[in-house]
Tab-separated table of C-alpha atoms in Angstrom:
chain	number	residue	atom	x	y	z
K	1	MET	CA	14.310	183.492	57.064
K	2	ALA	CA	13.334	180.900	54.445
K	3	ARG	CA	9.650	180.291	53.960
K	4	PRO	CA	8.462	176.827	55.037
K	5	SER	CA	7.982	174.370	52.208
K	6	GLN	CA	4.362	173.618	51.288
K	7	PRO	CA	3.125	170.752	49.145
K	8	GLU	CA	1.665	171.691	45.789
K	9	GLY	CA	-1.692	170.303	46.869
K	10	ASP	CA	-2.090	173.164	49.330
K	11	TYR	CA	-2.537	175.420	46.298
K	12	ASP	CA	-4.895	173.045	44.448
K	13	CYS	CA	-2.165	171.707	42.196
K	14	TRP	CA	-3.852	168.403	41.402
K	15	GLN	CA	-2.679	165.300	39.557
K	16	THR	CA	-4.703	166.366	36.516
K	17	ALA	CA	-7.082	169.147	35.555
K	18	ARG	CA	-10.682	168.693	36.580
K	19	ILE	CA	-13.545	168.285	34.133
K	20	ASP	CA	-16.533	170.608	33.984
K	21	PRO	CA	-19.429	168.654	35.529
K	22	ASN	CA	-21.863	170.661	33.408
K	23	ILE	CA	-20.487	169.198	30.159
K	24	ALA	CA	-21.615	165.714	29.149
K	25	PRO	CA	-18.901	163.233	28.073
K	26	GLU	CA	-20.480	162.881	24.621
K	27	GLU	CA	-20.097	166.630	24.085
K	28	PHE	CA	-16.355	166.402	24.734
K	29	SER	CA	-16.135	163.406	22.401
K	30	ARG	CA	-17.283	165.479	19.408
K	31	VAL	CA	-14.563	168.160	19.773
K	32	ARG	CA	-11.073	168.075	18.240
K	33	THR	CA	-10.003	171.690	18.744
K	34	ILE	CA	-8.062	173.374	21.571
K	35	PHE	CA	-8.300	177.091	22.364
K	36	GLY	CA	-5.153	178.666	23.819
K	37	TYR	CA	-5.134	182.052	25.553
K	38	GLY	CA	-1.915	181.883	27.600
K	39	SER	CA	1.222	179.785	27.211
K	40	LEU	CA	-0.516	177.625	24.608
K	41	ILE	CA	-0.255	180.594	22.247
K	42	PHE	CA	3.543	180.753	22.322
K	43	ARG	CA	4.323	177.176	23.370
K	44	PRO	CA	1.536	174.759	22.414
K	45	GLY	CA	3.720	171.696	22.888
K	46	PHE	CA	1.460	169.252	21.028
K	47	PRO	CA	0.929	168.222	17.376
K	48	TYR	CA	-1.808	169.975	15.439
K	49	LYS	CA	-2.864	170.100	11.810
K	50	ARG	CA	-4.146	173.677	11.682
K	51	MET	CA	-3.782	176.816	13.784
K	52	TYR	CA	-5.872	179.976	13.438
K	53	PRO	CA	-6.801	183.061	15.490
K	54	ALA	CA	-10.119	182.997	17.333
K	55	SER	CA	-11.896	184.379	20.379
K	56	VAL	CA	-14.228	183.294	23.164
K	57	THR	CA	-16.939	185.443	24.696
K	58	GLY	CA	-18.098	185.668	28.296
K	59	PHE	CA	-14.612	185.345	29.800
K	60	ILE	CA	-11.838	187.644	30.997
K	61	ARG	CA	-8.098	186.838	31.087
K	62	ARG	CA	-6.209	187.669	34.288
K	63	PHE	CA	-2.901	186.765	35.971
K	64	TRP	CA	-4.838	185.697	39.051
K	65	GLN	CA	-3.778	182.039	39.142
K	66	ARG	CA	-0.886	180.839	41.297
K	67	SER	CA	1.823	178.723	39.672
K	68	CYS	CA	3.806	176.326	41.841
K	69	ASP	CA	4.753	173.882	39.094
K	70	HIS	CA	5.702	176.004	36.070
K	71	ARG	CA	6.511	179.665	36.811
K	72	GLY	CA	6.997	179.428	40.549
K	73	THR	CA	7.429	176.972	43.401
K	74	PRO	CA	5.329	176.003	46.432
K	75	GLU	CA	7.634	178.226	48.499
K	76	ASN	CA	7.358	181.152	46.089
K	77	PRO	CA	4.340	180.780	43.776
K	78	GLY	CA	4.339	182.730	40.547
K	79	ARG	CA	1.352	183.921	38.522
K	80	VAL	CA	-0.127	182.617	35.277
K	81	VAL	CA	-3.201	183.611	33.337
K	82	ALA	CA	-6.570	181.981	33.777
K	83	LEU	CA	-9.864	182.416	32.025
K	84	LEU	CA	-12.591	183.577	34.384
K	85	ARG	CA	-16.262	183.742	33.531
K	86	ALA	CA	-17.190	187.413	33.408
K	87	ASP	CA	-20.474	186.826	35.210
K	88	SER	CA	-18.694	185.052	38.089
K	89	ILE	CA	-16.327	187.982	38.538
K	90	GLY	CA	-19.341	190.231	38.890
K	91	LYS	CA	-20.374	188.197	41.911
K	92	LEU	CA	-17.021	188.645	43.630
K	93	ASP	CA	-16.073	191.600	45.795
K	94	LEU	CA	-13.711	193.680	43.668
K	95	GLY	CA	-13.138	196.158	46.492
K	96	GLU	CA	-10.616	198.781	45.422
K	97	VAL	CA	-9.091	196.587	42.727
K	98	GLU	CA	-8.426	198.366	39.453
K	99	VAL	CA	-9.690	196.223	36.593
K	100	VAL	CA	-8.700	197.589	33.207
K	101	GLY	CA	-11.835	197.944	31.105
K	102	GLU	CA	-15.297	197.341	32.471
K	103	VAL	CA	-16.086	193.641	32.624
K	104	ALA	CA	-19.191	194.107	30.464
K	105	LYS	CA	-16.991	195.406	27.649
K	106	ASP	CA	-13.956	193.267	28.379
K	107	ASP	CA	-15.436	189.784	28.072
K	108	ILE	CA	-13.907	188.818	24.730
K	109	VAL	CA	-10.604	186.967	24.932
K	110	PHE	CA	-8.487	186.532	21.816
K	111	GLY	CA	-6.170	183.589	21.311
K	112	MET	CA	-5.245	180.753	18.979
K	113	ALA	CA	-7.279	177.677	18.062
K	114	TYR	CA	-5.577	174.383	17.247
K	115	GLU	CA	-7.245	171.613	15.269
K	116	VAL	CA	-5.827	168.239	16.290
K	117	ASP	CA	-5.770	165.074	14.222
K	118	GLU	CA	-8.092	162.294	15.357
K	119	ALA	CA	-5.191	159.918	15.984
K	120	ASP	CA	-3.381	162.426	18.207
K	121	TRP	CA	-6.384	163.646	20.202
K	122	PRO	CA	-6.306	161.155	23.142
K	123	SER	CA	-2.629	161.752	23.895
K	124	VAL	CA	-2.958	165.527	23.452
K	125	ILE	CA	-5.841	165.762	25.936
K	126	GLU	CA	-4.059	163.486	28.393
K	127	ALA	CA	-0.938	165.669	28.267
K	128	LEU	CA	-2.890	168.936	28.556
K	129	ASP	CA	-4.850	167.651	31.535
K	130	VAL	CA	-1.511	167.230	33.312
K	131	ARG	CA	-0.084	170.527	32.063
K	132	GLU	CA	-3.194	172.417	33.244
K	133	ARG	CA	-3.473	170.621	36.597
K	134	HIS	CA	-2.855	173.676	38.751
K	135	GLY	CA	-6.418	174.719	39.533
K	136	TYR	CA	-7.853	174.515	36.007
K	137	THR	CA	-11.031	172.828	34.795
K	138	ARG	CA	-11.505	171.510	31.268
K	139	THR	CA	-14.653	172.776	29.593
K	140	LEU	CA	-16.024	173.653	26.152
K	141	ALA	CA	-16.518	177.091	24.634
K	142	LYS	CA	-17.820	178.390	21.322
K	143	LEU	CA	-15.216	180.023	19.101
K	144	SER	CA	-15.749	183.216	17.150
K	145	PRO	CA	-13.614	184.953	14.507
K	146	LEU	CA	-11.522	188.000	15.371
K	147	LYS	CA	-13.623	190.450	13.397
K	148	ARG	CA	-17.284	190.731	14.279
K	149	ASP	CA	-19.876	193.372	14.961
K	150	VAL	CA	-19.413	193.699	18.736
K	151	ASP	CA	-21.516	196.879	18.846
K	152	ASN	CA	-24.564	195.243	17.281
K	153	ALA	CA	-26.237	192.924	19.772
K	154	GLU	CA	-28.491	191.530	17.044
K	155	ALA	CA	-25.660	190.629	14.687
K	156	VAL	CA	-25.359	186.918	13.926
K	157	ASP	CA	-22.059	185.413	15.092
K	158	PRO	CA	-20.822	183.170	12.248
K	159	GLY	CA	-18.993	180.975	14.756
K	160	LEU	CA	-15.981	178.716	14.310
K	161	GLY	CA	-17.259	175.683	16.148
K	162	THR	CA	-16.474	174.519	19.674
K	163	ALA	CA	-13.145	174.046	21.422
K	164	VAL	CA	-11.722	172.630	24.614
K	165	VAL	CA	-10.559	175.361	26.961
K	166	TYR	CA	-9.112	175.270	30.464
K	167	PHE	CA	-10.551	177.853	32.859
K	168	ALA	CA	-10.902	178.693	36.549
K	169	HIS	CA	-14.143	177.065	37.708
K	170	GLU	CA	-15.663	178.583	40.866
K	171	PRO	CA	-12.426	180.490	41.530
K	172	GLU	CA	-13.580	181.774	44.910
K	173	ASN	CA	-13.333	178.178	46.176
K	174	SER	CA	-9.864	177.509	44.735
K	175	ALA	CA	-6.592	177.796	46.640
K	176	ALA	CA	-4.879	178.479	43.303
K	177	TYR	CA	-6.876	181.666	42.793
K	178	THR	CA	-5.417	184.971	44.000
K	179	GLY	CA	-7.888	187.474	42.596
K	180	PRO	CA	-9.090	190.010	42.534
K	181	GLU	CA	-5.581	191.408	42.819
K	182	VAL	CA	-4.276	194.897	42.104
K	183	ILE	CA	-2.066	195.119	39.052
K	184	GLU	CA	0.936	196.408	41.019
K	185	THR	CA	0.833	193.404	43.346
K	186	THR	CA	0.661	190.974	40.449
K	187	ALA	CA	3.534	192.728	38.660
K	188	ALA	CA	5.759	192.492	41.749
K	189	VAL	CA	5.148	188.749	42.060
K	190	ILE	CA	5.819	188.137	38.367
K	191	ALA	CA	9.078	190.110	38.479
K	192	ASN	CA	10.452	187.966	41.299
K	193	ALA	CA	9.157	184.446	40.689
K	194	LYS	CA	10.844	181.605	38.847
K	195	GLY	CA	9.925	177.966	38.361
K	196	PRO	CA	10.784	174.804	36.414
K	197	SER	CA	9.487	176.362	33.171
K	198	GLY	CA	11.579	179.506	33.635
K	199	PRO	CA	11.251	183.068	34.939
K	200	ASN	CA	7.703	184.230	35.528
K	201	ASP	CA	8.291	187.496	33.706
K	202	ALA	CA	9.399	185.596	30.589
K	203	TYR	CA	5.904	184.093	30.515
K	204	LEU	CA	4.308	187.547	30.555
K	205	PHE	CA	6.674	188.847	27.888
K	206	SER	CA	6.177	185.817	25.654
K	207	LEU	CA	2.407	186.119	25.880
K	208	VAL	CA	2.326	189.826	25.015
K	209	ASP	CA	4.780	189.266	22.180
K	210	ALA	CA	2.815	186.279	20.850
K	211	LEU	CA	-0.414	188.279	20.703
K	212	GLU	CA	1.381	190.808	18.545
K	213	SER	CA	3.165	188.303	16.322
K	214	HIS	CA	-0.075	186.416	15.616
K	215	GLY	CA	-1.894	189.623	14.759
K	216	LEU	CA	-4.262	189.381	17.723
K	217	PRO	CA	-5.785	192.533	19.235
K	218	PRO	CA	-3.803	193.931	22.181
K	219	ASP	CA	-5.065	193.061	25.649
K	220	ARG	CA	-5.517	196.209	27.754
K	221	TYR	CA	-5.039	194.354	31.015
K	222	LEU	CA	-1.755	192.771	29.883
K	223	THR	CA	-0.540	196.127	28.614
K	224	SER	CA	-1.268	197.733	31.993
K	225	LEU	CA	0.400	194.840	33.808
K	226	SER	CA	3.561	195.225	31.738
K	227	ALA	CA	3.597	198.973	32.405
K	228	ALA	CA	3.227	198.378	36.148
K	229	GLY	CA	6.125	195.958	36.023
K	230	ALA	CA	8.366	198.718	34.728
K	231	GLU	CA	8.065	200.286	38.165
K	232	VAL	CA	9.154	197.146	40.028
K	233	PRO	CA	12.782	197.376	41.241
K	234	PRO	CA	15.011	194.459	40.190
K	235	PRO	CA	15.714	191.711	42.737
K	236	GLY	CA	18.445	192.828	45.111
K	237	HIS	CA	19.697	189.474	46.337
K	238	VAL	CA	23.367	188.881	45.527
K	239	GLY	CA	23.861	186.043	43.098
K	240	ARG	CA	20.228	185.876	42.057
K	241	VAL	CA	19.680	187.019	38.509
K	242	ILE	CA	16.181	186.995	37.056
K	243	ALA	CA	15.614	188.490	33.628
K	244	THR	CA	12.654	190.821	33.553
K	245	THR	CA	10.111	191.493	30.873
K	246	PHE	CA	10.674	195.129	31.630
K	247	GLU	CA	13.954	195.285	29.736
K	248	SER	CA	13.780	196.310	26.100
K	249	ARG	CA	11.829	194.043	23.802
K	250	GLU	CA	14.868	193.629	21.565
K	251	VAL	CA	16.929	192.221	24.437
K	252	LEU	CA	14.148	189.873	25.514
K	253	ARG	CA	13.388	188.631	22.016
K	254	GLU	CA	17.033	187.644	21.635
K	255	ARG	CA	17.140	186.000	25.071
K	256	TYR	CA	13.975	183.934	24.691
K	257	LYS	CA	13.927	183.332	20.953
K	258	ALA	CA	14.511	179.641	21.535
């Protein structure tokens, strides 16, 4: 039996992303850099004058955000990554959920920073606010270089400035949030979801591949998620073909190279 259709709003898919109430407007006005940690790494979709690897501290990256507008539908939501504040996750009940790496040691997220020209900035932010409308909040975060002394708490972080980043604000109050969720459950959803932007598993594959191609450190959670997906049986519905990230990388690179 088909699942009843639900409006996107039921999953907190808003008209535009929300803005962090803790950040003053003048603070946003001084920033011209975007930090990407998910699809913005492999498909930024906006003009920029410089791109470079960077990281943010105090966050974790998880496929715990529903997607009804890109990698799924309201009837069959997919999963996309969201940044979650590590200290907020500590307040949530993890239950029996297996989280790869202890949060205290897993709160550095690597991605790509994009410096945007002054003339392009208004239109870029306007477009990203729409792109990140599904449960995300626009905030600011300090950027750090890839290599730093993470074992020395007294080491001075040279810093790379501040960037706009979209994250899950107060996720426990968001209908878009699915976490904490066991890796096997997430993998099963990703293997079977598809939306206007394409198959959900292509998103996972593209992200893992982009981390590697940009020389970013591997993400242990994403690696475990991909491994769990290898155990998910392919969709059995006649006539429904969904490519999976769990085919060989060579096949997938050729399929999604465009």
